Short mmCIF file of C-alpha atoms and ligand atoms in Angstrom, two decimals:
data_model
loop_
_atom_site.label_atom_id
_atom_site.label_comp_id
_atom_site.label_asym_id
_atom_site.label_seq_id
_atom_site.Cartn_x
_atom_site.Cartn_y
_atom_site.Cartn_z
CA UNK A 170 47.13 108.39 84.29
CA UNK A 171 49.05 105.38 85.24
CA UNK A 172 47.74 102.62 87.55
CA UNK A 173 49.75 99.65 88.92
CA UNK A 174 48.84 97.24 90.88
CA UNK A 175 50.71 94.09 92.51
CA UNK A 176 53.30 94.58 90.09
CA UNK A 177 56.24 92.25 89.97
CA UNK A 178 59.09 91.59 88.42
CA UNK A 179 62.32 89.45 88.62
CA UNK A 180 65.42 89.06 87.02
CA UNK A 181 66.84 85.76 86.44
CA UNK A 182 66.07 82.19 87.85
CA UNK A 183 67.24 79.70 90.68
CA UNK A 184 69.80 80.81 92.86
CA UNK A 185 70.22 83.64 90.24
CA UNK A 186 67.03 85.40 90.96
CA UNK A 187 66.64 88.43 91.71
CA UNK A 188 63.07 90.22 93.24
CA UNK A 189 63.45 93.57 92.24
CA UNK A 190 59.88 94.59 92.07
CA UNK A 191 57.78 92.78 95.29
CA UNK A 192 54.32 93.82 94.31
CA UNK A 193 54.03 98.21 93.72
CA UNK A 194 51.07 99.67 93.95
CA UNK A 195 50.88 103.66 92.38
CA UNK A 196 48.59 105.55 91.11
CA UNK A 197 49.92 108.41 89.27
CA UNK A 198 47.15 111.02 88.29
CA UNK A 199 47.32 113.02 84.90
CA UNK A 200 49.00 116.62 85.07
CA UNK A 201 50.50 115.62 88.26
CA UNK A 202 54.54 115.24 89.34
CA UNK A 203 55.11 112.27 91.04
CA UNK A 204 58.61 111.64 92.35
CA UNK A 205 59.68 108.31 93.04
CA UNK A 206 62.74 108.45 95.71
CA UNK A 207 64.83 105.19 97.02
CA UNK A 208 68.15 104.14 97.91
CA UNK A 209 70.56 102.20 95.26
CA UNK A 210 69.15 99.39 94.39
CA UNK A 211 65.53 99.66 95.54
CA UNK A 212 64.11 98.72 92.22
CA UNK A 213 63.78 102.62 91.01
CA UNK A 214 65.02 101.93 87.31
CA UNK A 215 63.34 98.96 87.09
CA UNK A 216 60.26 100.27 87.44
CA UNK A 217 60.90 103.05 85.24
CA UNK A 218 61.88 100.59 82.08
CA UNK A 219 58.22 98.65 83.82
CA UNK A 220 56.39 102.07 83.00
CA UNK A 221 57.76 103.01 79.66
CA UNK A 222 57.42 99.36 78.59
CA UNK A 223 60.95 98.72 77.82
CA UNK A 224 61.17 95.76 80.46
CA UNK A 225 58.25 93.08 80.62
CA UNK A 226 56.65 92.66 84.23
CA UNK A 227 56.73 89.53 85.65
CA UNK A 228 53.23 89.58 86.73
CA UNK A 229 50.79 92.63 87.74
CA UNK A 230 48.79 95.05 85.80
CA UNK A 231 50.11 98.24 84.63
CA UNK A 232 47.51 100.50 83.13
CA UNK A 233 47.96 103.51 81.39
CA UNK A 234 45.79 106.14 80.34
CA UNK A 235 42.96 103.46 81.34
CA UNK A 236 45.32 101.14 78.44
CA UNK A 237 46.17 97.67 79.96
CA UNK A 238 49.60 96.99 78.66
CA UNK A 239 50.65 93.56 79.88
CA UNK A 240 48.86 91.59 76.79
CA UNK A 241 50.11 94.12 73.73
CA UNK A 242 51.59 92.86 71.52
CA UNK A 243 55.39 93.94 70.24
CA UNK A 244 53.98 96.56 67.74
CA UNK A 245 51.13 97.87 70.04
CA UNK A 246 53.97 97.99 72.59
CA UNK A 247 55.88 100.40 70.18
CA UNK A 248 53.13 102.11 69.37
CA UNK A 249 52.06 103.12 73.41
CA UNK A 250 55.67 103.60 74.16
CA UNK A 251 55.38 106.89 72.13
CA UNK A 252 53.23 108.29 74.61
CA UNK A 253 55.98 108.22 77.15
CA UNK A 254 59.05 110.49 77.02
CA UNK A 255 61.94 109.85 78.57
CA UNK A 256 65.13 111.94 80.02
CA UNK A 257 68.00 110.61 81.18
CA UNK A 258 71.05 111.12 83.35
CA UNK A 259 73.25 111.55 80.69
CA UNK A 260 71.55 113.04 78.11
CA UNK A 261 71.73 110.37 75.45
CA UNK A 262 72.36 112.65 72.25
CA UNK A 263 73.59 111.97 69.41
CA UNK A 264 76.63 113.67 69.43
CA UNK A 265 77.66 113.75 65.60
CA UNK A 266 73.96 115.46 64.85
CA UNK A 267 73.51 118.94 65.77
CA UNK A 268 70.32 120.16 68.06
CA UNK A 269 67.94 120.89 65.39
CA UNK A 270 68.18 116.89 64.10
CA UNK A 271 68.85 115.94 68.02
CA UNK A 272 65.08 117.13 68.63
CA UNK A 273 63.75 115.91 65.22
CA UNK A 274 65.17 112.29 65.43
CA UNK A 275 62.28 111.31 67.39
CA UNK A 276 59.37 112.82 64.66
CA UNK A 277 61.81 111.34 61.37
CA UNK A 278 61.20 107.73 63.45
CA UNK A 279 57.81 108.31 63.42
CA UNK A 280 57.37 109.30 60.16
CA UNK A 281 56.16 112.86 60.55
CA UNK A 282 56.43 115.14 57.97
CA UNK A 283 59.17 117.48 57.12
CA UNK A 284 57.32 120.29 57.14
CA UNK A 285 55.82 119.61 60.20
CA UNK A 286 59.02 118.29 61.68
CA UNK A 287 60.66 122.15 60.88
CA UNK A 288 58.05 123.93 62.74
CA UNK A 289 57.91 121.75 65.48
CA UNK A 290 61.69 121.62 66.20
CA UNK A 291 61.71 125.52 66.38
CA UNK A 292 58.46 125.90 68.41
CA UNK A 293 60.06 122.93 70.66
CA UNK A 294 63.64 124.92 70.87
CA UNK A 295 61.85 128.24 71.80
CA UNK A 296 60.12 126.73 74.95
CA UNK A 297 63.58 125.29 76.33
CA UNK A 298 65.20 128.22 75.35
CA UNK A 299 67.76 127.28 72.86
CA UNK A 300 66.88 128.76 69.36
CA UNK A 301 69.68 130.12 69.00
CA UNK A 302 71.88 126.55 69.51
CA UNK A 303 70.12 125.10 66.74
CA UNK A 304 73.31 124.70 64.48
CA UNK A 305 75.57 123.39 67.21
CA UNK A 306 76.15 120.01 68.05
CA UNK A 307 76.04 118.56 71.71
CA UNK A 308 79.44 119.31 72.33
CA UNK A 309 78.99 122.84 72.07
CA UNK A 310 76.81 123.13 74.67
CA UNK A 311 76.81 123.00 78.83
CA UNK A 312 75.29 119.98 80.82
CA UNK A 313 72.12 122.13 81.24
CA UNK A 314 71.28 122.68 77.84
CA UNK A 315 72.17 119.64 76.86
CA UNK A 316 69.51 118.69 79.40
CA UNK A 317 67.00 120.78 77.81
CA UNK A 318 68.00 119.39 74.78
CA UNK A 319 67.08 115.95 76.33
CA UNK A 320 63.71 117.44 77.21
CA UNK A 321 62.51 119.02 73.69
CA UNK A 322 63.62 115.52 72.66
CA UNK A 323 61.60 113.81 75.22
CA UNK A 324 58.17 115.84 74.20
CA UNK A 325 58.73 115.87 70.88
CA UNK A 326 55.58 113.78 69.82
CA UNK A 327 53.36 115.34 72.43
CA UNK A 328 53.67 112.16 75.35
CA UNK A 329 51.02 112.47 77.81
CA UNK A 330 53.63 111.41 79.87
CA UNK A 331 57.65 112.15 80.86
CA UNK A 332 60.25 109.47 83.14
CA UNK A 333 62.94 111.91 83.79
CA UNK A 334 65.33 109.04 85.47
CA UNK A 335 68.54 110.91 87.47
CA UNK A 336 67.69 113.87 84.92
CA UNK A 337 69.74 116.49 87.35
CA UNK A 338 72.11 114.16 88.87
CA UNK A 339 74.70 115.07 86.90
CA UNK A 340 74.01 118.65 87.25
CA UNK A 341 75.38 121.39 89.75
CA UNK A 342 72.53 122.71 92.05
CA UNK A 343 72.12 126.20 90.14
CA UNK A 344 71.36 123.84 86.78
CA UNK A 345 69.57 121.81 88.22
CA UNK A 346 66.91 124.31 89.49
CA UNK A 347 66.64 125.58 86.04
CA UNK A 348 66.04 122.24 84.93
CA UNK A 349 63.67 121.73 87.68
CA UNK A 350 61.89 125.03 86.84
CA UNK A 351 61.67 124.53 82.92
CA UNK A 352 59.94 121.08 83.76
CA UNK A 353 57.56 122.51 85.93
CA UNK A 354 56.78 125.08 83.47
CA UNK A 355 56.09 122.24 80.78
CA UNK A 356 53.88 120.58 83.25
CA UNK A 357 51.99 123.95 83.73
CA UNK A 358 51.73 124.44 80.42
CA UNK A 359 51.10 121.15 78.43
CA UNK A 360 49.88 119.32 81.36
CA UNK A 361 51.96 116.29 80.83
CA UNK A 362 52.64 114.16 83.37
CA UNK A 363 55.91 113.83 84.88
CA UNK A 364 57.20 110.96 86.59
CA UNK A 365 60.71 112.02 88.42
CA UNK A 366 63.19 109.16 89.32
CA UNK A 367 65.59 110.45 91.98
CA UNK A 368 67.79 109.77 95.32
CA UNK A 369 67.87 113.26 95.77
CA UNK A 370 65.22 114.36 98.17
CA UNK A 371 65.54 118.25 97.75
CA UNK A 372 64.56 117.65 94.05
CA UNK A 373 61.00 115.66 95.50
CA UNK A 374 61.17 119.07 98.04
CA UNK A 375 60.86 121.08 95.18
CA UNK A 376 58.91 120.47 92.45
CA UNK A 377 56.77 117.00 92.83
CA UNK A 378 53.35 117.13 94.40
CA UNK A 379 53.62 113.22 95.54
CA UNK A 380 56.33 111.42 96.14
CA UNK A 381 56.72 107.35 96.34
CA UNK A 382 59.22 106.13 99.23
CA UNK A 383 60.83 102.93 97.31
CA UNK A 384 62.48 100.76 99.84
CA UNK A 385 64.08 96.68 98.77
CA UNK A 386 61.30 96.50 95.83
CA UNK A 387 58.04 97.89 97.99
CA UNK A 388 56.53 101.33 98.47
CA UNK A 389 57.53 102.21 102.08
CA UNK A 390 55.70 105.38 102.14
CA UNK A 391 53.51 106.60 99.79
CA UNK A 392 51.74 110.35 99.64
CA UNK A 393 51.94 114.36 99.65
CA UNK A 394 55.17 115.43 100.01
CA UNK A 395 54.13 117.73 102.90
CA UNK A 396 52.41 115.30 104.24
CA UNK A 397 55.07 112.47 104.36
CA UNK A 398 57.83 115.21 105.52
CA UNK A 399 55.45 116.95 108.43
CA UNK A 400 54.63 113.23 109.36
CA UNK A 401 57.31 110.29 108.27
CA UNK A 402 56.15 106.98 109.07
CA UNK A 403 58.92 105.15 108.11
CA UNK A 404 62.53 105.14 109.17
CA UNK A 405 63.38 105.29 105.34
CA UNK A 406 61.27 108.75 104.85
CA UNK A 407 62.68 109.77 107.96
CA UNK A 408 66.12 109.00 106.45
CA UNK A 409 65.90 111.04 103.38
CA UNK A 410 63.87 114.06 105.29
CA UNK A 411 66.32 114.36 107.89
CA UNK A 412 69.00 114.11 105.16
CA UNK A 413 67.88 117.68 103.78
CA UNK A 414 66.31 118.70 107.61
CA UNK A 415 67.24 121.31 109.73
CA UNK A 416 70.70 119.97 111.78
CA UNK A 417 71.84 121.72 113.69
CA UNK A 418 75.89 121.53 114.41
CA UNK A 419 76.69 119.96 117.88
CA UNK A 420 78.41 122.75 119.92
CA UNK A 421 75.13 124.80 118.67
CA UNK A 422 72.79 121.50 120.57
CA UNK A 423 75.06 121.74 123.74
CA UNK A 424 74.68 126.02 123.61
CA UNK A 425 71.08 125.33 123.40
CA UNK A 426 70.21 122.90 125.86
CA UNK A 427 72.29 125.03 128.46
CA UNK A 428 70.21 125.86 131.31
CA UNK A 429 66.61 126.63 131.24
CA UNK A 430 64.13 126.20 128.56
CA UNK A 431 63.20 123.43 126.19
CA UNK A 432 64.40 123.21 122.39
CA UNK A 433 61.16 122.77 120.03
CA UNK A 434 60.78 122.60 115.56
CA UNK A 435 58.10 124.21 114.82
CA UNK A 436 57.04 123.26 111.15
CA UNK A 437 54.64 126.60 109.46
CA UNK A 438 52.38 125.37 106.60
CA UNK A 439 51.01 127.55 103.41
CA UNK A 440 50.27 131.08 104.67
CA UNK A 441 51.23 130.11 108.77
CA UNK A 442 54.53 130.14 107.10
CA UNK A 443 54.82 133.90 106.92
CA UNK A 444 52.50 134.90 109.93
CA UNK A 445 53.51 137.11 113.48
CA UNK A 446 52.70 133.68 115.64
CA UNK A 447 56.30 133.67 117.45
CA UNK A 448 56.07 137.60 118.01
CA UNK A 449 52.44 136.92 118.92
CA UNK A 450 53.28 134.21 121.33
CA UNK A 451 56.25 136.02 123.21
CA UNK A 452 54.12 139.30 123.77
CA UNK A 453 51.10 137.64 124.73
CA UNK A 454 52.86 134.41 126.65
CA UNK A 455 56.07 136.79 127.80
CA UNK A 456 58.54 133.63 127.25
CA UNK A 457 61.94 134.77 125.00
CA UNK A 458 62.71 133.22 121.43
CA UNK A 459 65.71 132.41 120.49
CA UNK A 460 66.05 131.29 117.30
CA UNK A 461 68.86 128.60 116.43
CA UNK A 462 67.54 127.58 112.60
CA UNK A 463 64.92 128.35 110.06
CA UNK A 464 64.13 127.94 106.48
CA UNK A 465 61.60 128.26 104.30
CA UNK A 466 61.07 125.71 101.39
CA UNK A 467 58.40 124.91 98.70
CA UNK A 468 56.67 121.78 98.94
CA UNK A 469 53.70 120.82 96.75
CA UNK A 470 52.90 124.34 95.87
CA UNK A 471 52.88 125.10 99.20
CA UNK A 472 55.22 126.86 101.42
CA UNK A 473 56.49 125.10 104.20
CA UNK A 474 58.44 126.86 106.92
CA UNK A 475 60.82 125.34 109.53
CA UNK A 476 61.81 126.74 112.71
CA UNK A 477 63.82 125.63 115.39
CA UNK A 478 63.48 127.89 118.67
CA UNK A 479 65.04 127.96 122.01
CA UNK A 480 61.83 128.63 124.26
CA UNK A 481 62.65 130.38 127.62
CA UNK A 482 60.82 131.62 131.04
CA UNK A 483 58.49 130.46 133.81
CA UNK A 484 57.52 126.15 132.74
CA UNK A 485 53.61 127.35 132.58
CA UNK A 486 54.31 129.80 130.27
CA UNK A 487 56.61 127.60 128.12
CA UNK A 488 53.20 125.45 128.27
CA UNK A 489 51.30 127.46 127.41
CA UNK A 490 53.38 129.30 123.79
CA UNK A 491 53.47 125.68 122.70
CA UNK A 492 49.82 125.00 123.33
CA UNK A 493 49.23 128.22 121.70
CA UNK A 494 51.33 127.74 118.34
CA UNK A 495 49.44 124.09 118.28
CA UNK A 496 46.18 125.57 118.58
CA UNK A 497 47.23 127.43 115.25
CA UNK A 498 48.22 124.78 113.71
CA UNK A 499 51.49 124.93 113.70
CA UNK A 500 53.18 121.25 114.11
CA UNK A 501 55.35 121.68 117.16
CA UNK A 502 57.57 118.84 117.97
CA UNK A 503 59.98 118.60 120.80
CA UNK A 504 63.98 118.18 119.99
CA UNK A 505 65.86 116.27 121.71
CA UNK A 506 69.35 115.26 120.79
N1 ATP B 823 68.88 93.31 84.17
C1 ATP B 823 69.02 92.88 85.42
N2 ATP B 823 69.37 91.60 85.68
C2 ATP B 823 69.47 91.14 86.95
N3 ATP B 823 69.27 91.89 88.04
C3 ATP B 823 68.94 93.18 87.86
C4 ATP B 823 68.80 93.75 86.55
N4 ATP B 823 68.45 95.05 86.69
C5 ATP B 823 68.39 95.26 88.02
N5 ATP B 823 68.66 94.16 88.73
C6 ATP B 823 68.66 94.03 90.20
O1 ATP B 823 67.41 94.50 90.68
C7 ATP B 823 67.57 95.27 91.87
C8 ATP B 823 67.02 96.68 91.64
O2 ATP B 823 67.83 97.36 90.69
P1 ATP B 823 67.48 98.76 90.06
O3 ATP B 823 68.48 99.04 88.99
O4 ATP B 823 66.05 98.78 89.67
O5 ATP B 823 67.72 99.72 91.31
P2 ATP B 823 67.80 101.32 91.39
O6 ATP B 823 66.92 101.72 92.49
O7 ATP B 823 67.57 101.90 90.04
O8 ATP B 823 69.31 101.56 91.82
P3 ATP B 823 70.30 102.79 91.42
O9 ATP B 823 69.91 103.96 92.28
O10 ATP B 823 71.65 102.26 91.81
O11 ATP B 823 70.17 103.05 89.97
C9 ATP B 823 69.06 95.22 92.17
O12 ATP B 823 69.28 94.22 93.11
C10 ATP B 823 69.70 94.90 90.84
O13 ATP B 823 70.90 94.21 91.01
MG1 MG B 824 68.71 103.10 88.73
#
């Protein structure tokens, strides 16, 4: 678990300084995978190298697993810092080592034994896949497995928690889902938490339950994914959700809004996602659908189903399909370009 509170921290002094932290408040619960999403410069690394201790706070509290860490001292420090695994954007391997010592630098720091260190490298391989690439070096290998290189690395000596900062920005989208996938499997299966650092809101879309919106050094919007995307508070979380929305192109808007009807997203949550409601509504309302997007996405181990619709007939009975869908709780808004 990691609680922080009022944390702050600046970079330089006088007419140097720089607030890149202006008092965060998280609280990221154990087995959960909490995405943290904000625009260049919004203080995201920073309060990565904040959480895994590798940058000093300037004032705040910053508790994890119930540990207070802004009074350790250097070696304690070192010592807590091996509960946190980290993947990065680039990898970071040594690239004159093959795989096998890649995975095991982490365990020969610490001191574990060789014995130990064997096993543990090949059980570690297995789950990410690449047994077989034990021999090779870096080189040898495609940005994904390097990547899952990065992450037998990072939970080498069992972390209770994992920063994976950028991990699939450098990645095409077909990688990066199987990057996405293996880390939700090691969630699922060791129950570590994982703490994703991203601009990429498709990535929060699909595998975090929470997700932080960082704006300028504050939290602008804080919650469920679903939650935040059925509901955006902000202009920021409305930024990045729209980003990955449903747009629809412009001579498609002008098609639409063409005579009679109104133009409404309908947003289908958890099993609403795949039920008859629009078939349901147009027999039992006798208004005509015409559908101009959909998708279907997971959020939060939910589904979550978008629809845009072109709702036609008499205005009462256009009334009444809407009030129907929202009486099933579908979220109906109206578009309007
Ligand atoms: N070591 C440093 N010294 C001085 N200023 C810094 C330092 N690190 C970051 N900053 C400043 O703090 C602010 C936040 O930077 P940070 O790197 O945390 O943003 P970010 O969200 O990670 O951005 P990006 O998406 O570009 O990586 C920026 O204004 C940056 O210039
Ligand atoms: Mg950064």
């Amino acid at each position: 678990m990691v609680l922080i509170e009022n944390l702050i921290k600046t970079y330089g002094e006088g007419q140097n300084k720089v607030e890149a932290l202006k008092g965060i408040d998280l609280h990221i619960e154990k087995g959960e995978i909490f995405g943290i999403i904000g625009l260049s410069g919004a203080g995201k690394s920073s309060l990565v190298r904040c959480i895994n201790l590798l940058e000093k706070p300037t004032s705040g509290s910053i508790k994890i697993d119930g540990l207070e860490i802004m009074n350790l001292s250097k070696k304690e420090l070192r010592q807590e810092r091996k509960k946190i695994g980290m993947v990065f954007q680039h990898f970071n391997l040594l690239m004159n080592s093959t795989i096998y010592e890649n995975v095991a630098f982490p365990m020969k720091i610490d001191k574990k034994p060789k014995e130990y260190i064997k096993k543990r490298v090949e059980e570690l391989l297995d789950l990410v896949g690449l047994l077989d690439k034990k021999d090779m070096y870096p080189s040898m290998l495609s940005g994904g497995q390097k990547q899952r290189v990065g992450i037998a690395r990072a939970i080498a000596n069992s972390p209770s928690i994992i920063v994976c900062d950028e991990a699939t920005s450098a990645l095409d989208p077909e990688t990066t889902q199987s990057i996405l996938n293996l880390l939700k499997d090691i969630n699922k299966k060791l129950g570590i938490t994982i703490i994703i650092i991203t601009h990429e809101m498709d990535v929060v879309k699909q595998i975090c339950n929470k997700v932080a919106i960082l704006e300028k050094g504050k939290i602008a919007e804080y919650g469920l994914v679903s939650d935040i995307f059925i509901n955006p508070k902000t202009d920021i979380a409305k930024s990045f959700f729209d980003s990955v929305d449903v747009k629809l192109e412009n001579d498609i808007y002008q098609k639409a809004l063409d005579g009679k009807g109104i133009v409404i997203k309908a947003i289908f949550i958890g099993e609403k996602s795949t039920a008859p409601y629009i078939s349901r509504m147009i027999s039992t309302y006798n208004v005509e659908v015409s559908i101009l997007l959909g998708n279907i996405q997971h959020m939060d181990d939910n589904l979550v189903g978008t629809l845009v619709i072109k709702i036609t007939g008499a205005d009462e009975d256009i009334k009444k399909s809407i009030e129907y869908l929202k009486q099933n709780e579908v979220i109906v808004e109206e578009v309007s370009y």
